[in-house]
Coordinates of C-alpha atoms and ligand atoms in Angstrom, one line a residue:
M17 CA -40.8 -17.8 -48.0
L18 CA -42.8 -20.1 -45.6
E19 CA -44.1 -23.3 -46.6
T20 CA -47.9 -23.2 -45.5
K21 CA -50.2 -20.7 -47.1
T22 CA -52.9 -19.3 -45.2
E23 CA -55.4 -16.7 -46.0
R24 CA -57.0 -14.3 -43.7
I25 CA -60.1 -12.0 -44.1
V26 CA -59.7 -8.6 -42.8
T27 CA -63.0 -6.6 -42.8
P28 CA -63.1 -2.8 -42.7
A29 CA -63.2 -0.8 -39.3
R30 CA -65.0 1.9 -38.2
N31 CA -62.2 3.4 -35.5
I32 CA -59.1 2.3 -33.8
L33 CA -59.1 2.3 -30.2
G34 CA -57.3 0.8 -27.3
S35 CA -53.7 0.3 -25.6
L36 CA -51.3 -2.2 -26.5
R37 CA -48.0 -3.4 -25.1
L38 CA -46.1 -5.0 -27.9
P39 CA -43.4 -8.0 -27.9
G40 CA -39.9 -6.9 -27.9
D41 CA -38.0 -5.2 -30.8
K42 CA -36.7 -7.7 -33.3
S43 CA -33.4 -5.7 -34.1
I44 CA -32.5 -5.5 -30.5
S45 CA -33.6 -9.1 -29.6
H46 CA -31.3 -10.5 -32.6
R47 CA -28.3 -8.5 -31.2
Y48 CA -28.9 -9.5 -27.5
A49 CA -29.4 -13.1 -28.4
L50 CA -26.1 -13.2 -30.5
L51 CA -23.8 -11.7 -28.1
S52 CA -25.1 -13.4 -25.1
A53 CA -23.8 -16.5 -26.8
L54 CA -20.3 -14.7 -26.8
A55 CA -20.5 -13.4 -23.4
S56 CA -19.4 -15.2 -20.3
G57 CA -22.5 -15.7 -17.6
T58 CA -26.0 -16.2 -18.0
T59 CA -28.0 -13.2 -20.0
K60 CA -31.6 -13.0 -18.8
I61 CA -34.0 -11.4 -21.3
T62 CA -37.6 -10.5 -20.8
N63 CA -39.9 -9.3 -23.6
F64 CA -37.7 -11.0 -26.3
S65 CA -39.3 -10.8 -29.7
T66 CA -41.8 -13.5 -30.4
G67 CA -41.2 -13.6 -34.2
A68 CA -39.8 -16.4 -36.0
D69 CA -36.8 -14.4 -37.2
C70 CA -35.6 -14.0 -33.6
A71 CA -36.0 -17.7 -32.9
S72 CA -33.7 -18.2 -35.8
S73 CA -31.0 -16.2 -34.1
L74 CA -31.8 -18.0 -30.8
G75 CA -31.6 -21.5 -32.6
C76 CA -28.2 -20.5 -34.1
A77 CA -26.9 -19.2 -30.8
A78 CA -27.8 -22.8 -29.0
A79 CA -26.4 -24.6 -32.1
L80 CA -22.9 -22.7 -31.3
G81 CA -22.9 -23.7 -27.8
A82 CA -25.1 -21.5 -25.7
A83 CA -27.3 -23.1 -23.2
V84 CA -30.7 -21.6 -24.2
T85 CA -33.9 -21.9 -21.8
R86 CA -37.3 -20.6 -22.0
R87 CA -38.7 -20.0 -18.4
D88 CA -42.6 -20.3 -17.6
D89 CA -42.7 -16.5 -17.3
G90 CA -41.3 -16.0 -20.7
T91 CA -38.0 -14.8 -19.7
I92 CA -35.3 -16.4 -21.8
E93 CA -32.1 -17.3 -20.4
I94 CA -29.1 -17.7 -22.4
L95 CA -25.6 -19.0 -20.9
G96 CA -22.9 -18.0 -23.0
S97 CA -19.8 -20.0 -23.5
G98 CA -17.2 -17.2 -24.1
E99 CA -16.4 -19.1 -27.5
F100 CA -18.4 -20.9 -30.3
K101 CA -18.1 -24.6 -30.7
A102 CA -18.0 -26.3 -34.0
S103 CA -21.1 -27.1 -35.8
S104 CA -21.4 -30.2 -37.9
T105 CA -24.6 -29.3 -39.6
P106 CA -25.4 -25.9 -41.3
L107 CA -26.9 -23.0 -39.2
D108 CA -30.2 -22.3 -40.2
C109 CA -31.1 -18.7 -40.3
G110 CA -34.8 -19.2 -41.6
N111 CA -36.0 -16.0 -43.2
S112 CA -33.9 -13.6 -41.2
G113 CA -31.3 -11.7 -43.2
S114 CA -30.3 -9.9 -39.8
T115 CA -29.2 -13.3 -38.4
M116 CA -27.2 -14.4 -41.4
R117 CA -25.5 -11.0 -41.8
M118 CA -24.6 -10.5 -38.1
L119 CA -23.5 -14.1 -37.7
T120 CA -21.2 -13.8 -40.6
G121 CA -19.4 -11.1 -38.6
L122 CA -19.8 -12.7 -35.3
L123 CA -18.3 -16.1 -36.3
A124 CA -15.3 -14.7 -38.4
A125 CA -12.8 -15.0 -35.8
T126 CA -13.6 -18.5 -34.7
P127 CA -11.1 -21.2 -36.2
H128 CA -13.7 -23.5 -37.5
T129 CA -15.8 -23.6 -40.7
Y130 CA -19.6 -22.7 -40.5
T131 CA -22.4 -23.0 -43.1
L132 CA -25.4 -20.7 -43.0
I133 CA -28.3 -21.4 -44.9
G134 CA -31.8 -20.0 -45.2
D135 CA -35.2 -20.3 -46.8
A136 CA -35.8 -19.6 -50.5
S137 CA -36.5 -15.7 -49.7
L138 CA -33.4 -15.3 -47.8
S139 CA -31.4 -17.6 -50.3
R140 CA -32.0 -14.8 -53.0
R141 CA -31.0 -11.7 -50.9
P142 CA -27.5 -10.2 -51.3
M143 CA -24.8 -11.1 -49.2
E144 CA -21.9 -9.7 -51.0
R145 CA -22.3 -6.5 -48.7
V146 CA -21.1 -8.6 -45.9
R147 CA -18.7 -11.0 -47.5
K148 CA -16.6 -7.9 -48.6
P149 CA -15.6 -6.3 -45.5
I150 CA -15.4 -9.5 -43.2
S151 CA -13.0 -11.3 -45.8
Q152 CA -11.1 -7.9 -45.9
M153 CA -10.5 -8.6 -42.4
G154 CA -9.0 -12.0 -42.8
A155 CA -11.6 -14.5 -42.8
E156 CA -12.5 -16.7 -45.9
I157 CA -16.0 -16.4 -46.8
T158 CA -17.8 -18.1 -49.8
L159 CA -21.0 -17.4 -51.4
T160 CA -22.9 -18.7 -54.5
D161 CA -23.5 -16.1 -57.2
G162 CA -23.6 -13.6 -54.2
H163 CA -26.0 -15.4 -52.1
A164 CA -26.5 -17.9 -49.3
P165 CA -25.3 -20.5 -48.3
V166 CA -22.6 -18.7 -46.7
T167 CA -19.4 -20.5 -45.7
I168 CA -17.2 -18.8 -43.2
R169 CA -13.7 -20.4 -42.4
G170 CA -12.9 -18.2 -39.5
G171 CA -9.5 -17.2 -38.2
K172 CA -7.3 -14.5 -36.9
L173 CA -8.8 -11.0 -37.8
K174 CA -7.3 -7.7 -38.4
A175 CA -9.2 -4.2 -37.9
I176 CA -10.4 -2.3 -40.8
D177 CA -11.7 1.1 -41.8
Y178 CA -14.8 0.6 -43.8
T179 CA -17.3 2.7 -45.4
T180 CA -20.7 1.0 -46.0
P181 CA -21.4 1.4 -49.9
V182 CA -25.3 1.3 -49.0
P183 CA -26.6 2.4 -45.7
S184 CA -27.1 -0.9 -43.7
A185 CA -27.4 -1.6 -40.0
Q186 CA -26.8 -5.4 -40.5
V187 CA -23.5 -4.8 -42.5
K188 CA -22.5 -2.2 -39.7
T189 CA -23.3 -4.5 -36.9
A190 CA -21.5 -7.4 -38.7
V191 CA -18.5 -5.4 -39.3
L192 CA -18.5 -4.1 -35.4
F193 CA -19.3 -8.0 -34.2
A194 CA -16.0 -9.0 -36.2
G195 CA -14.1 -5.8 -34.9
L196 CA -14.7 -6.8 -31.5
Q197 CA -12.5 -9.9 -32.0
A198 CA -9.9 -8.4 -34.4
E199 CA -6.5 -7.0 -33.8
G200 CA -6.5 -2.8 -33.7
T201 CA -9.3 -0.6 -34.1
T202 CA -12.1 -1.2 -36.5
T203 CA -14.1 1.9 -37.7
V204 CA -17.1 1.7 -40.0
H205 CA -18.3 4.9 -41.5
E206 CA -21.8 5.4 -43.0
S207 CA -23.3 8.2 -45.2
V208 CA -26.5 8.0 -43.3
R209 CA -26.9 7.0 -39.7
T210 CA -28.7 3.7 -39.4
R211 CA -30.0 2.1 -36.5
D212 CA -27.5 1.8 -33.7
H213 CA -28.8 -1.1 -31.7
G214 CA -25.3 -2.9 -32.6
E215 CA -23.4 -0.4 -30.9
L216 CA -25.7 0.1 -28.1
A217 CA -25.9 -3.7 -27.4
L218 CA -22.2 -3.9 -27.5
R219 CA -21.7 -1.4 -24.9
A220 CA -24.7 -3.1 -22.9
F221 CA -22.6 -6.4 -22.8
G222 CA -19.5 -4.2 -21.5
A223 CA -17.3 -3.5 -24.8
H224 CA -16.2 0.2 -25.5
V225 CA -17.4 1.7 -28.5
D226 CA -16.5 5.1 -29.8
R227 CA -18.8 7.3 -31.9
S228 CA -18.7 10.2 -33.8
A229 CA -21.4 12.1 -36.3
D230 CA -20.8 9.5 -39.1
S231 CA -18.6 6.8 -37.7
V232 CA -18.4 4.1 -35.0
S233 CA -15.2 2.3 -33.9
I234 CA -14.4 -0.8 -31.6
A235 CA -11.1 -2.1 -30.4
G236 CA -10.4 -5.5 -30.8
S237 CA -9.9 -8.3 -28.0
Q238 CA -12.7 -7.2 -26.0
A239 CA -14.6 -9.7 -23.6
L240 CA -18.4 -9.5 -23.1
T241 CA -20.3 -9.8 -19.8
A242 CA -23.9 -11.3 -19.7
I243 CA -26.6 -8.8 -18.8
E244 CA -30.2 -8.5 -17.6
A245 CA -32.5 -6.6 -20.0
A246 CA -36.1 -6.0 -20.7
I247 CA -36.6 -5.3 -24.5
P248 CA -38.7 -2.4 -25.5
G249 CA -41.9 -3.0 -27.5
D250 CA -41.0 -3.0 -31.2
I251 CA -41.9 0.2 -33.1
S252 CA -41.7 -1.3 -36.6
S253 CA -44.5 -3.5 -35.2
A254 CA -46.4 -0.4 -33.6
A255 CA -46.0 1.3 -37.1
F256 CA -48.9 -1.0 -38.4
F257 CA -51.1 0.3 -35.6
L258 CA -49.9 3.8 -35.5
C259 CA -50.8 4.2 -39.2
A260 CA -54.1 2.5 -38.8
A261 CA -55.1 4.9 -36.0
A262 CA -53.8 7.8 -37.9
L263 CA -56.5 7.1 -40.6
F264 CA -59.7 7.3 -38.3
P265 CA -60.8 10.6 -37.0
G266 CA -61.7 9.7 -33.4
S267 CA -59.1 7.1 -32.9
N268 CA -57.1 6.9 -29.8
L269 CA -54.3 4.4 -29.4
V270 CA -51.8 4.2 -26.7
F271 CA -48.5 2.0 -26.6
D272 CA -46.9 1.1 -23.2
S273 CA -43.1 0.7 -23.1
L274 CA -42.5 1.3 -26.7
G275 CA -38.8 1.4 -28.1
L276 CA -38.1 5.0 -29.1
N277 CA -34.7 5.0 -30.2
P278 CA -34.1 8.2 -32.4
T279 CA -32.6 6.1 -35.2
R280 CA -35.8 4.2 -35.1
A281 CA -38.6 6.8 -34.5
T282 CA -38.7 8.6 -37.7
L283 CA -42.1 7.5 -38.3
L284 CA -43.5 9.4 -35.4
D285 CA -42.1 12.6 -37.3
V286 CA -43.6 11.5 -40.7
L287 CA -46.9 10.8 -38.9
T288 CA -46.8 14.3 -37.2
A289 CA -45.9 16.0 -40.5
L290 CA -48.9 14.2 -42.1
G291 CA -51.2 15.8 -39.3
A292 CA -51.5 13.1 -36.8
H293 CA -51.3 14.0 -33.3
I294 CA -48.5 12.1 -31.4
G295 CA -47.9 12.4 -27.6
V296 CA -44.7 10.7 -26.1
L297 CA -44.7 10.3 -22.2
N298 CA -42.9 8.6 -19.5
L299 CA -39.2 8.6 -21.6
E300 CA -36.6 6.2 -19.9
E301 CA -33.4 4.6 -20.9
K302 CA -32.7 0.8 -20.9
H303 CA -29.0 -0.3 -21.8
G304 CA -28.9 3.0 -23.8
E305 CA -32.3 2.3 -25.6
L306 CA -35.1 5.1 -25.1
V307 CA -38.5 3.4 -24.3
G308 CA -41.6 5.5 -23.6
M309 CA -45.3 5.7 -23.8
V310 CA -46.7 6.7 -27.0
Q311 CA -50.3 8.1 -27.9
V312 CA -51.6 8.7 -31.3
N313 CA -54.8 10.4 -32.5
A314 CA -55.9 10.9 -36.1
P315 CA -56.3 14.5 -37.5
V316 CA -60.1 15.5 -38.0
N317 CA -59.6 16.5 -41.7
G318 CA -57.5 13.4 -42.7
L319 CA -53.9 13.1 -43.2
T320 CA -52.1 15.5 -45.8
G321 CA -49.4 14.2 -47.9
T322 CA -45.4 14.2 -48.1
T323 CA -42.3 13.0 -50.0
I324 CA -40.0 10.8 -48.3
S325 CA -36.4 10.6 -49.9
G326 CA -32.6 10.8 -49.0
A327 CA -31.7 9.8 -45.5
L328 CA -35.4 9.5 -44.4
S329 CA -35.8 6.6 -46.8
A330 CA -33.1 4.7 -45.3
Q331 CA -34.1 5.3 -42.0
L332 CA -37.8 4.5 -42.6
I333 CA -37.0 1.2 -44.5
D334 CA -39.1 -1.1 -42.7
E335 CA -42.2 1.4 -42.4
L336 CA -42.3 2.4 -46.2
P337 CA -44.7 -0.3 -47.1
V338 CA -47.4 0.6 -44.5
L339 CA -46.9 4.1 -45.4
A340 CA -47.3 3.3 -49.1
A341 CA -50.4 1.3 -48.4
I342 CA -52.2 4.2 -46.5
A343 CA -51.2 6.8 -49.2
P344 CA -54.3 6.6 -51.0
Y345 CA -56.1 7.7 -48.0
T346 CA -54.3 10.8 -47.6
Q347 CA -55.3 14.3 -49.2
N348 CA -52.1 14.7 -51.4
G349 CA -50.4 11.3 -51.6
I350 CA -47.0 10.0 -50.5
R351 CA -44.0 9.9 -52.9
I352 CA -41.1 7.7 -52.0
R353 CA -37.4 7.9 -53.4
D354 CA -34.2 6.6 -53.0
A355 CA -35.5 3.5 -51.6
K356 CA -34.2 1.0 -54.1
E357 CA -33.2 -1.3 -50.8
L358 CA -36.9 -2.1 -50.7
R359 CA -36.5 -4.5 -53.8
V360 CA -33.9 -6.7 -52.0
K361 CA -35.8 -7.2 -48.7
E362 CA -37.9 -10.3 -48.1
S363 CA -39.4 -9.7 -51.2
D364 CA -39.3 -6.7 -53.7
R365 CA -41.5 -4.7 -51.6
I366 CA -41.7 -1.8 -54.4
A367 CA -43.3 -4.3 -56.8
L368 CA -45.5 -5.9 -54.3
V369 CA -46.8 -2.9 -52.9
A370 CA -47.8 -1.4 -56.3
N371 CA -49.5 -4.5 -57.5
N372 CA -51.4 -5.0 -54.4
L373 CA -52.4 -1.1 -54.5
R374 CA -53.6 -1.6 -58.0
A375 CA -55.3 -4.6 -57.0
M376 CA -57.3 -2.6 -54.6
G377 CA -58.2 -0.2 -57.3
A378 CA -55.6 2.5 -56.6
H379 CA -53.8 4.4 -59.2
V380 CA -49.9 4.2 -58.4
E381 CA -46.6 4.8 -60.5
E382 CA -43.7 2.7 -59.7
F383 CA -40.0 3.6 -60.0
E384 CA -36.9 1.6 -59.8
D385 CA -36.2 3.6 -56.4
G386 CA -39.6 4.2 -55.1
L387 CA -43.5 5.1 -55.7
D388 CA -45.8 7.9 -56.2
V389 CA -49.1 7.2 -54.6
P390 CA -51.7 10.0 -55.2
G391 CA -54.1 10.9 -52.5
G392 CA -57.9 11.2 -52.6
Q393 CA -58.3 7.4 -53.6
Q394 CA -60.9 5.1 -52.0
L395 CA -59.9 1.5 -52.3
H396 CA -62.0 -1.6 -52.5
G397 CA -61.3 -5.2 -50.9
A398 CA -59.2 -7.3 -52.9
E399 CA -57.0 -10.4 -52.9
I400 CA -53.5 -9.4 -51.7
N401 CA -50.3 -11.4 -52.4
S402 CA -48.2 -11.1 -49.5
G403 CA -45.3 -12.9 -51.4
G404 CA -44.7 -14.5 -48.1
D405 CA -43.3 -11.0 -46.8
H406 CA -44.5 -10.3 -43.3
R407 CA -44.5 -6.6 -43.8
I408 CA -46.4 -6.8 -47.0
A409 CA -49.3 -9.0 -45.1
M410 CA -49.5 -6.5 -42.4
A411 CA -49.3 -3.3 -44.6
F412 CA -52.2 -4.4 -46.5
S413 CA -54.1 -5.6 -43.5
V414 CA -54.0 -1.8 -42.5
A415 CA -55.1 -0.6 -45.9
A416 CA -58.0 -3.2 -45.7
L417 CA -59.6 -1.5 -42.6
K418 CA -60.4 1.6 -44.6
A419 CA -61.3 -0.3 -47.9
S420 CA -64.9 -0.7 -49.1
G421 CA -65.7 -4.5 -48.8
D422 CA -63.5 -7.4 -47.4
T423 CA -60.0 -8.3 -48.5
V424 CA -58.2 -11.5 -48.4
I425 CA -54.5 -11.6 -47.2
Q426 CA -52.7 -14.6 -49.0
G427 CA -49.7 -16.0 -47.1
A428 CA -51.1 -14.1 -43.8
E429 CA -49.0 -16.8 -41.8
S430 CA -45.9 -14.7 -42.7
A431 CA -46.8 -12.0 -40.2
A432 CA -45.4 -14.5 -37.6
I433 CA -41.8 -13.6 -39.0
S434 CA -41.8 -10.7 -36.9
F435 CA -45.2 -10.4 -35.1
P436 CA -47.3 -13.6 -34.5
E437 CA -49.9 -11.6 -32.4
F438 CA -50.6 -8.9 -35.1
Y439 CA -54.0 -10.3 -36.2
E440 CA -55.3 -11.0 -32.8
L441 CA -54.2 -7.4 -31.6
L442 CA -55.7 -5.7 -34.7
D443 CA -58.9 -7.5 -33.9
Q444 CA -58.7 -6.3 -30.4
V445 CA -58.4 -2.5 -31.4
A446 CA -60.3 -2.1 -34.7
E447 CA -64.1 -1.2 -33.9
R448 CA -66.1 -3.0 -36.5
Ligands
S3P517 C1 -32.3 -4.4 -39.3 C2 -31.7 -3.4 -40.3 C3 -32.4 -3.2 -41.6 C4 -33.9 -3.5 -41.6 C5 -34.0 -4.8 -40.8 C6 -33.4 -4.9 -39.7 C7 -31.3 -4.4 -38.2 O1 -31.7 -3.9 -42.6 O2 -34.5 -3.4 -42.8 O3 -35.4 -5.2 -40.7 O4 -31.8 -5.0 -37.2 O5 -30.1 -4.2 -38.5 P1 -30.4 -3.3 -43.6 O6 -29.6 -3.0 -42.4 O7 -30.1 -4.1 -44.6 O8 -31.0 -2.1 -44.3

């Protein structure tokens, strides 16, 4: 949770119109920042995420011996050292679960002792899920009651065959990052195919990675080489604008150079199923990542309704708060199940979404693993408690666009964790 507390008033909109080019994908930025620190040579990245989370990954990379330079044109250059240096001070992961979990894997083969710390929110999040496989590989990992600080005493690693108990791309990536440096071939099996940016990033940096329908394997002792890359726009940031545009008949919003990796683009299918018109153009591939132009127009008669459960919930995990926040405005509502993971994100997102929807006058039913949000409800402006969680602040800014009266977002500054430009861009595309 951030220390400062700022409020932001979001007024209703009449329409959403315009075109946007968004800062780089958060998941890809983390992986490129961390791998470039281990690679030999200088990695040059354009459109790196502007969020505080990815700055935490870059800060850790620098603390581990990488030379990180920000050029005037926004390009980030990272000169890797091929190996990590010792750090006498703890490595600060801020609010970023991705940084903490992936670094645990990446540092596991280095013969030093590191301590990873985070803010109050990150220090409440479960770390046992990463301690277990990485310690099976041979590193000594210590937690406090399953939480950060994470202490890593690295050493010689052996490959493992691991099935993730909960679908998690962060855990999968941590195991692959450790596997890259282990003896033998490491395989991760998963019941739901989670985002595959870790696999694609490893390949981009020159590692050989094998994939089957439900597993990924990596041989150990592979060296990485620096890359030059332009990171695609973040589709999870676009999600707030896609959902906003889907609410207003007559809307027209275009995104240029948006990341469209199939393991991340499920929201486009859900919005289409709800009746929105989505067009995709100019598809190309960059370092294995699909990028394209996306256009969204709302249906004339409003969005219908849907159920999101099973594998869909895991694939849409970051988009569920905004889908729930717009659900009252649909005709038949949105039902979310199998999304218990939402309770251990930057906040308990199920509880906060339910409470904030109720504050805006909605009827909503909360379940341990999801929510039922009936449709056909008009919301009114209210005071929103973001809980210091970026996705809650942004999701309810979108709900506010169609509410009657103004909405006050408490802790609005938390949007900067992933998307500092959010409010400015919202004002740019919202017709008032
Ligand atoms: C991420 C994976 C997801 C997601 C997070 C980023 C990643 O978390 O919620 O915002 O970059 O791998 P889990 O892997 O824990 O589900």
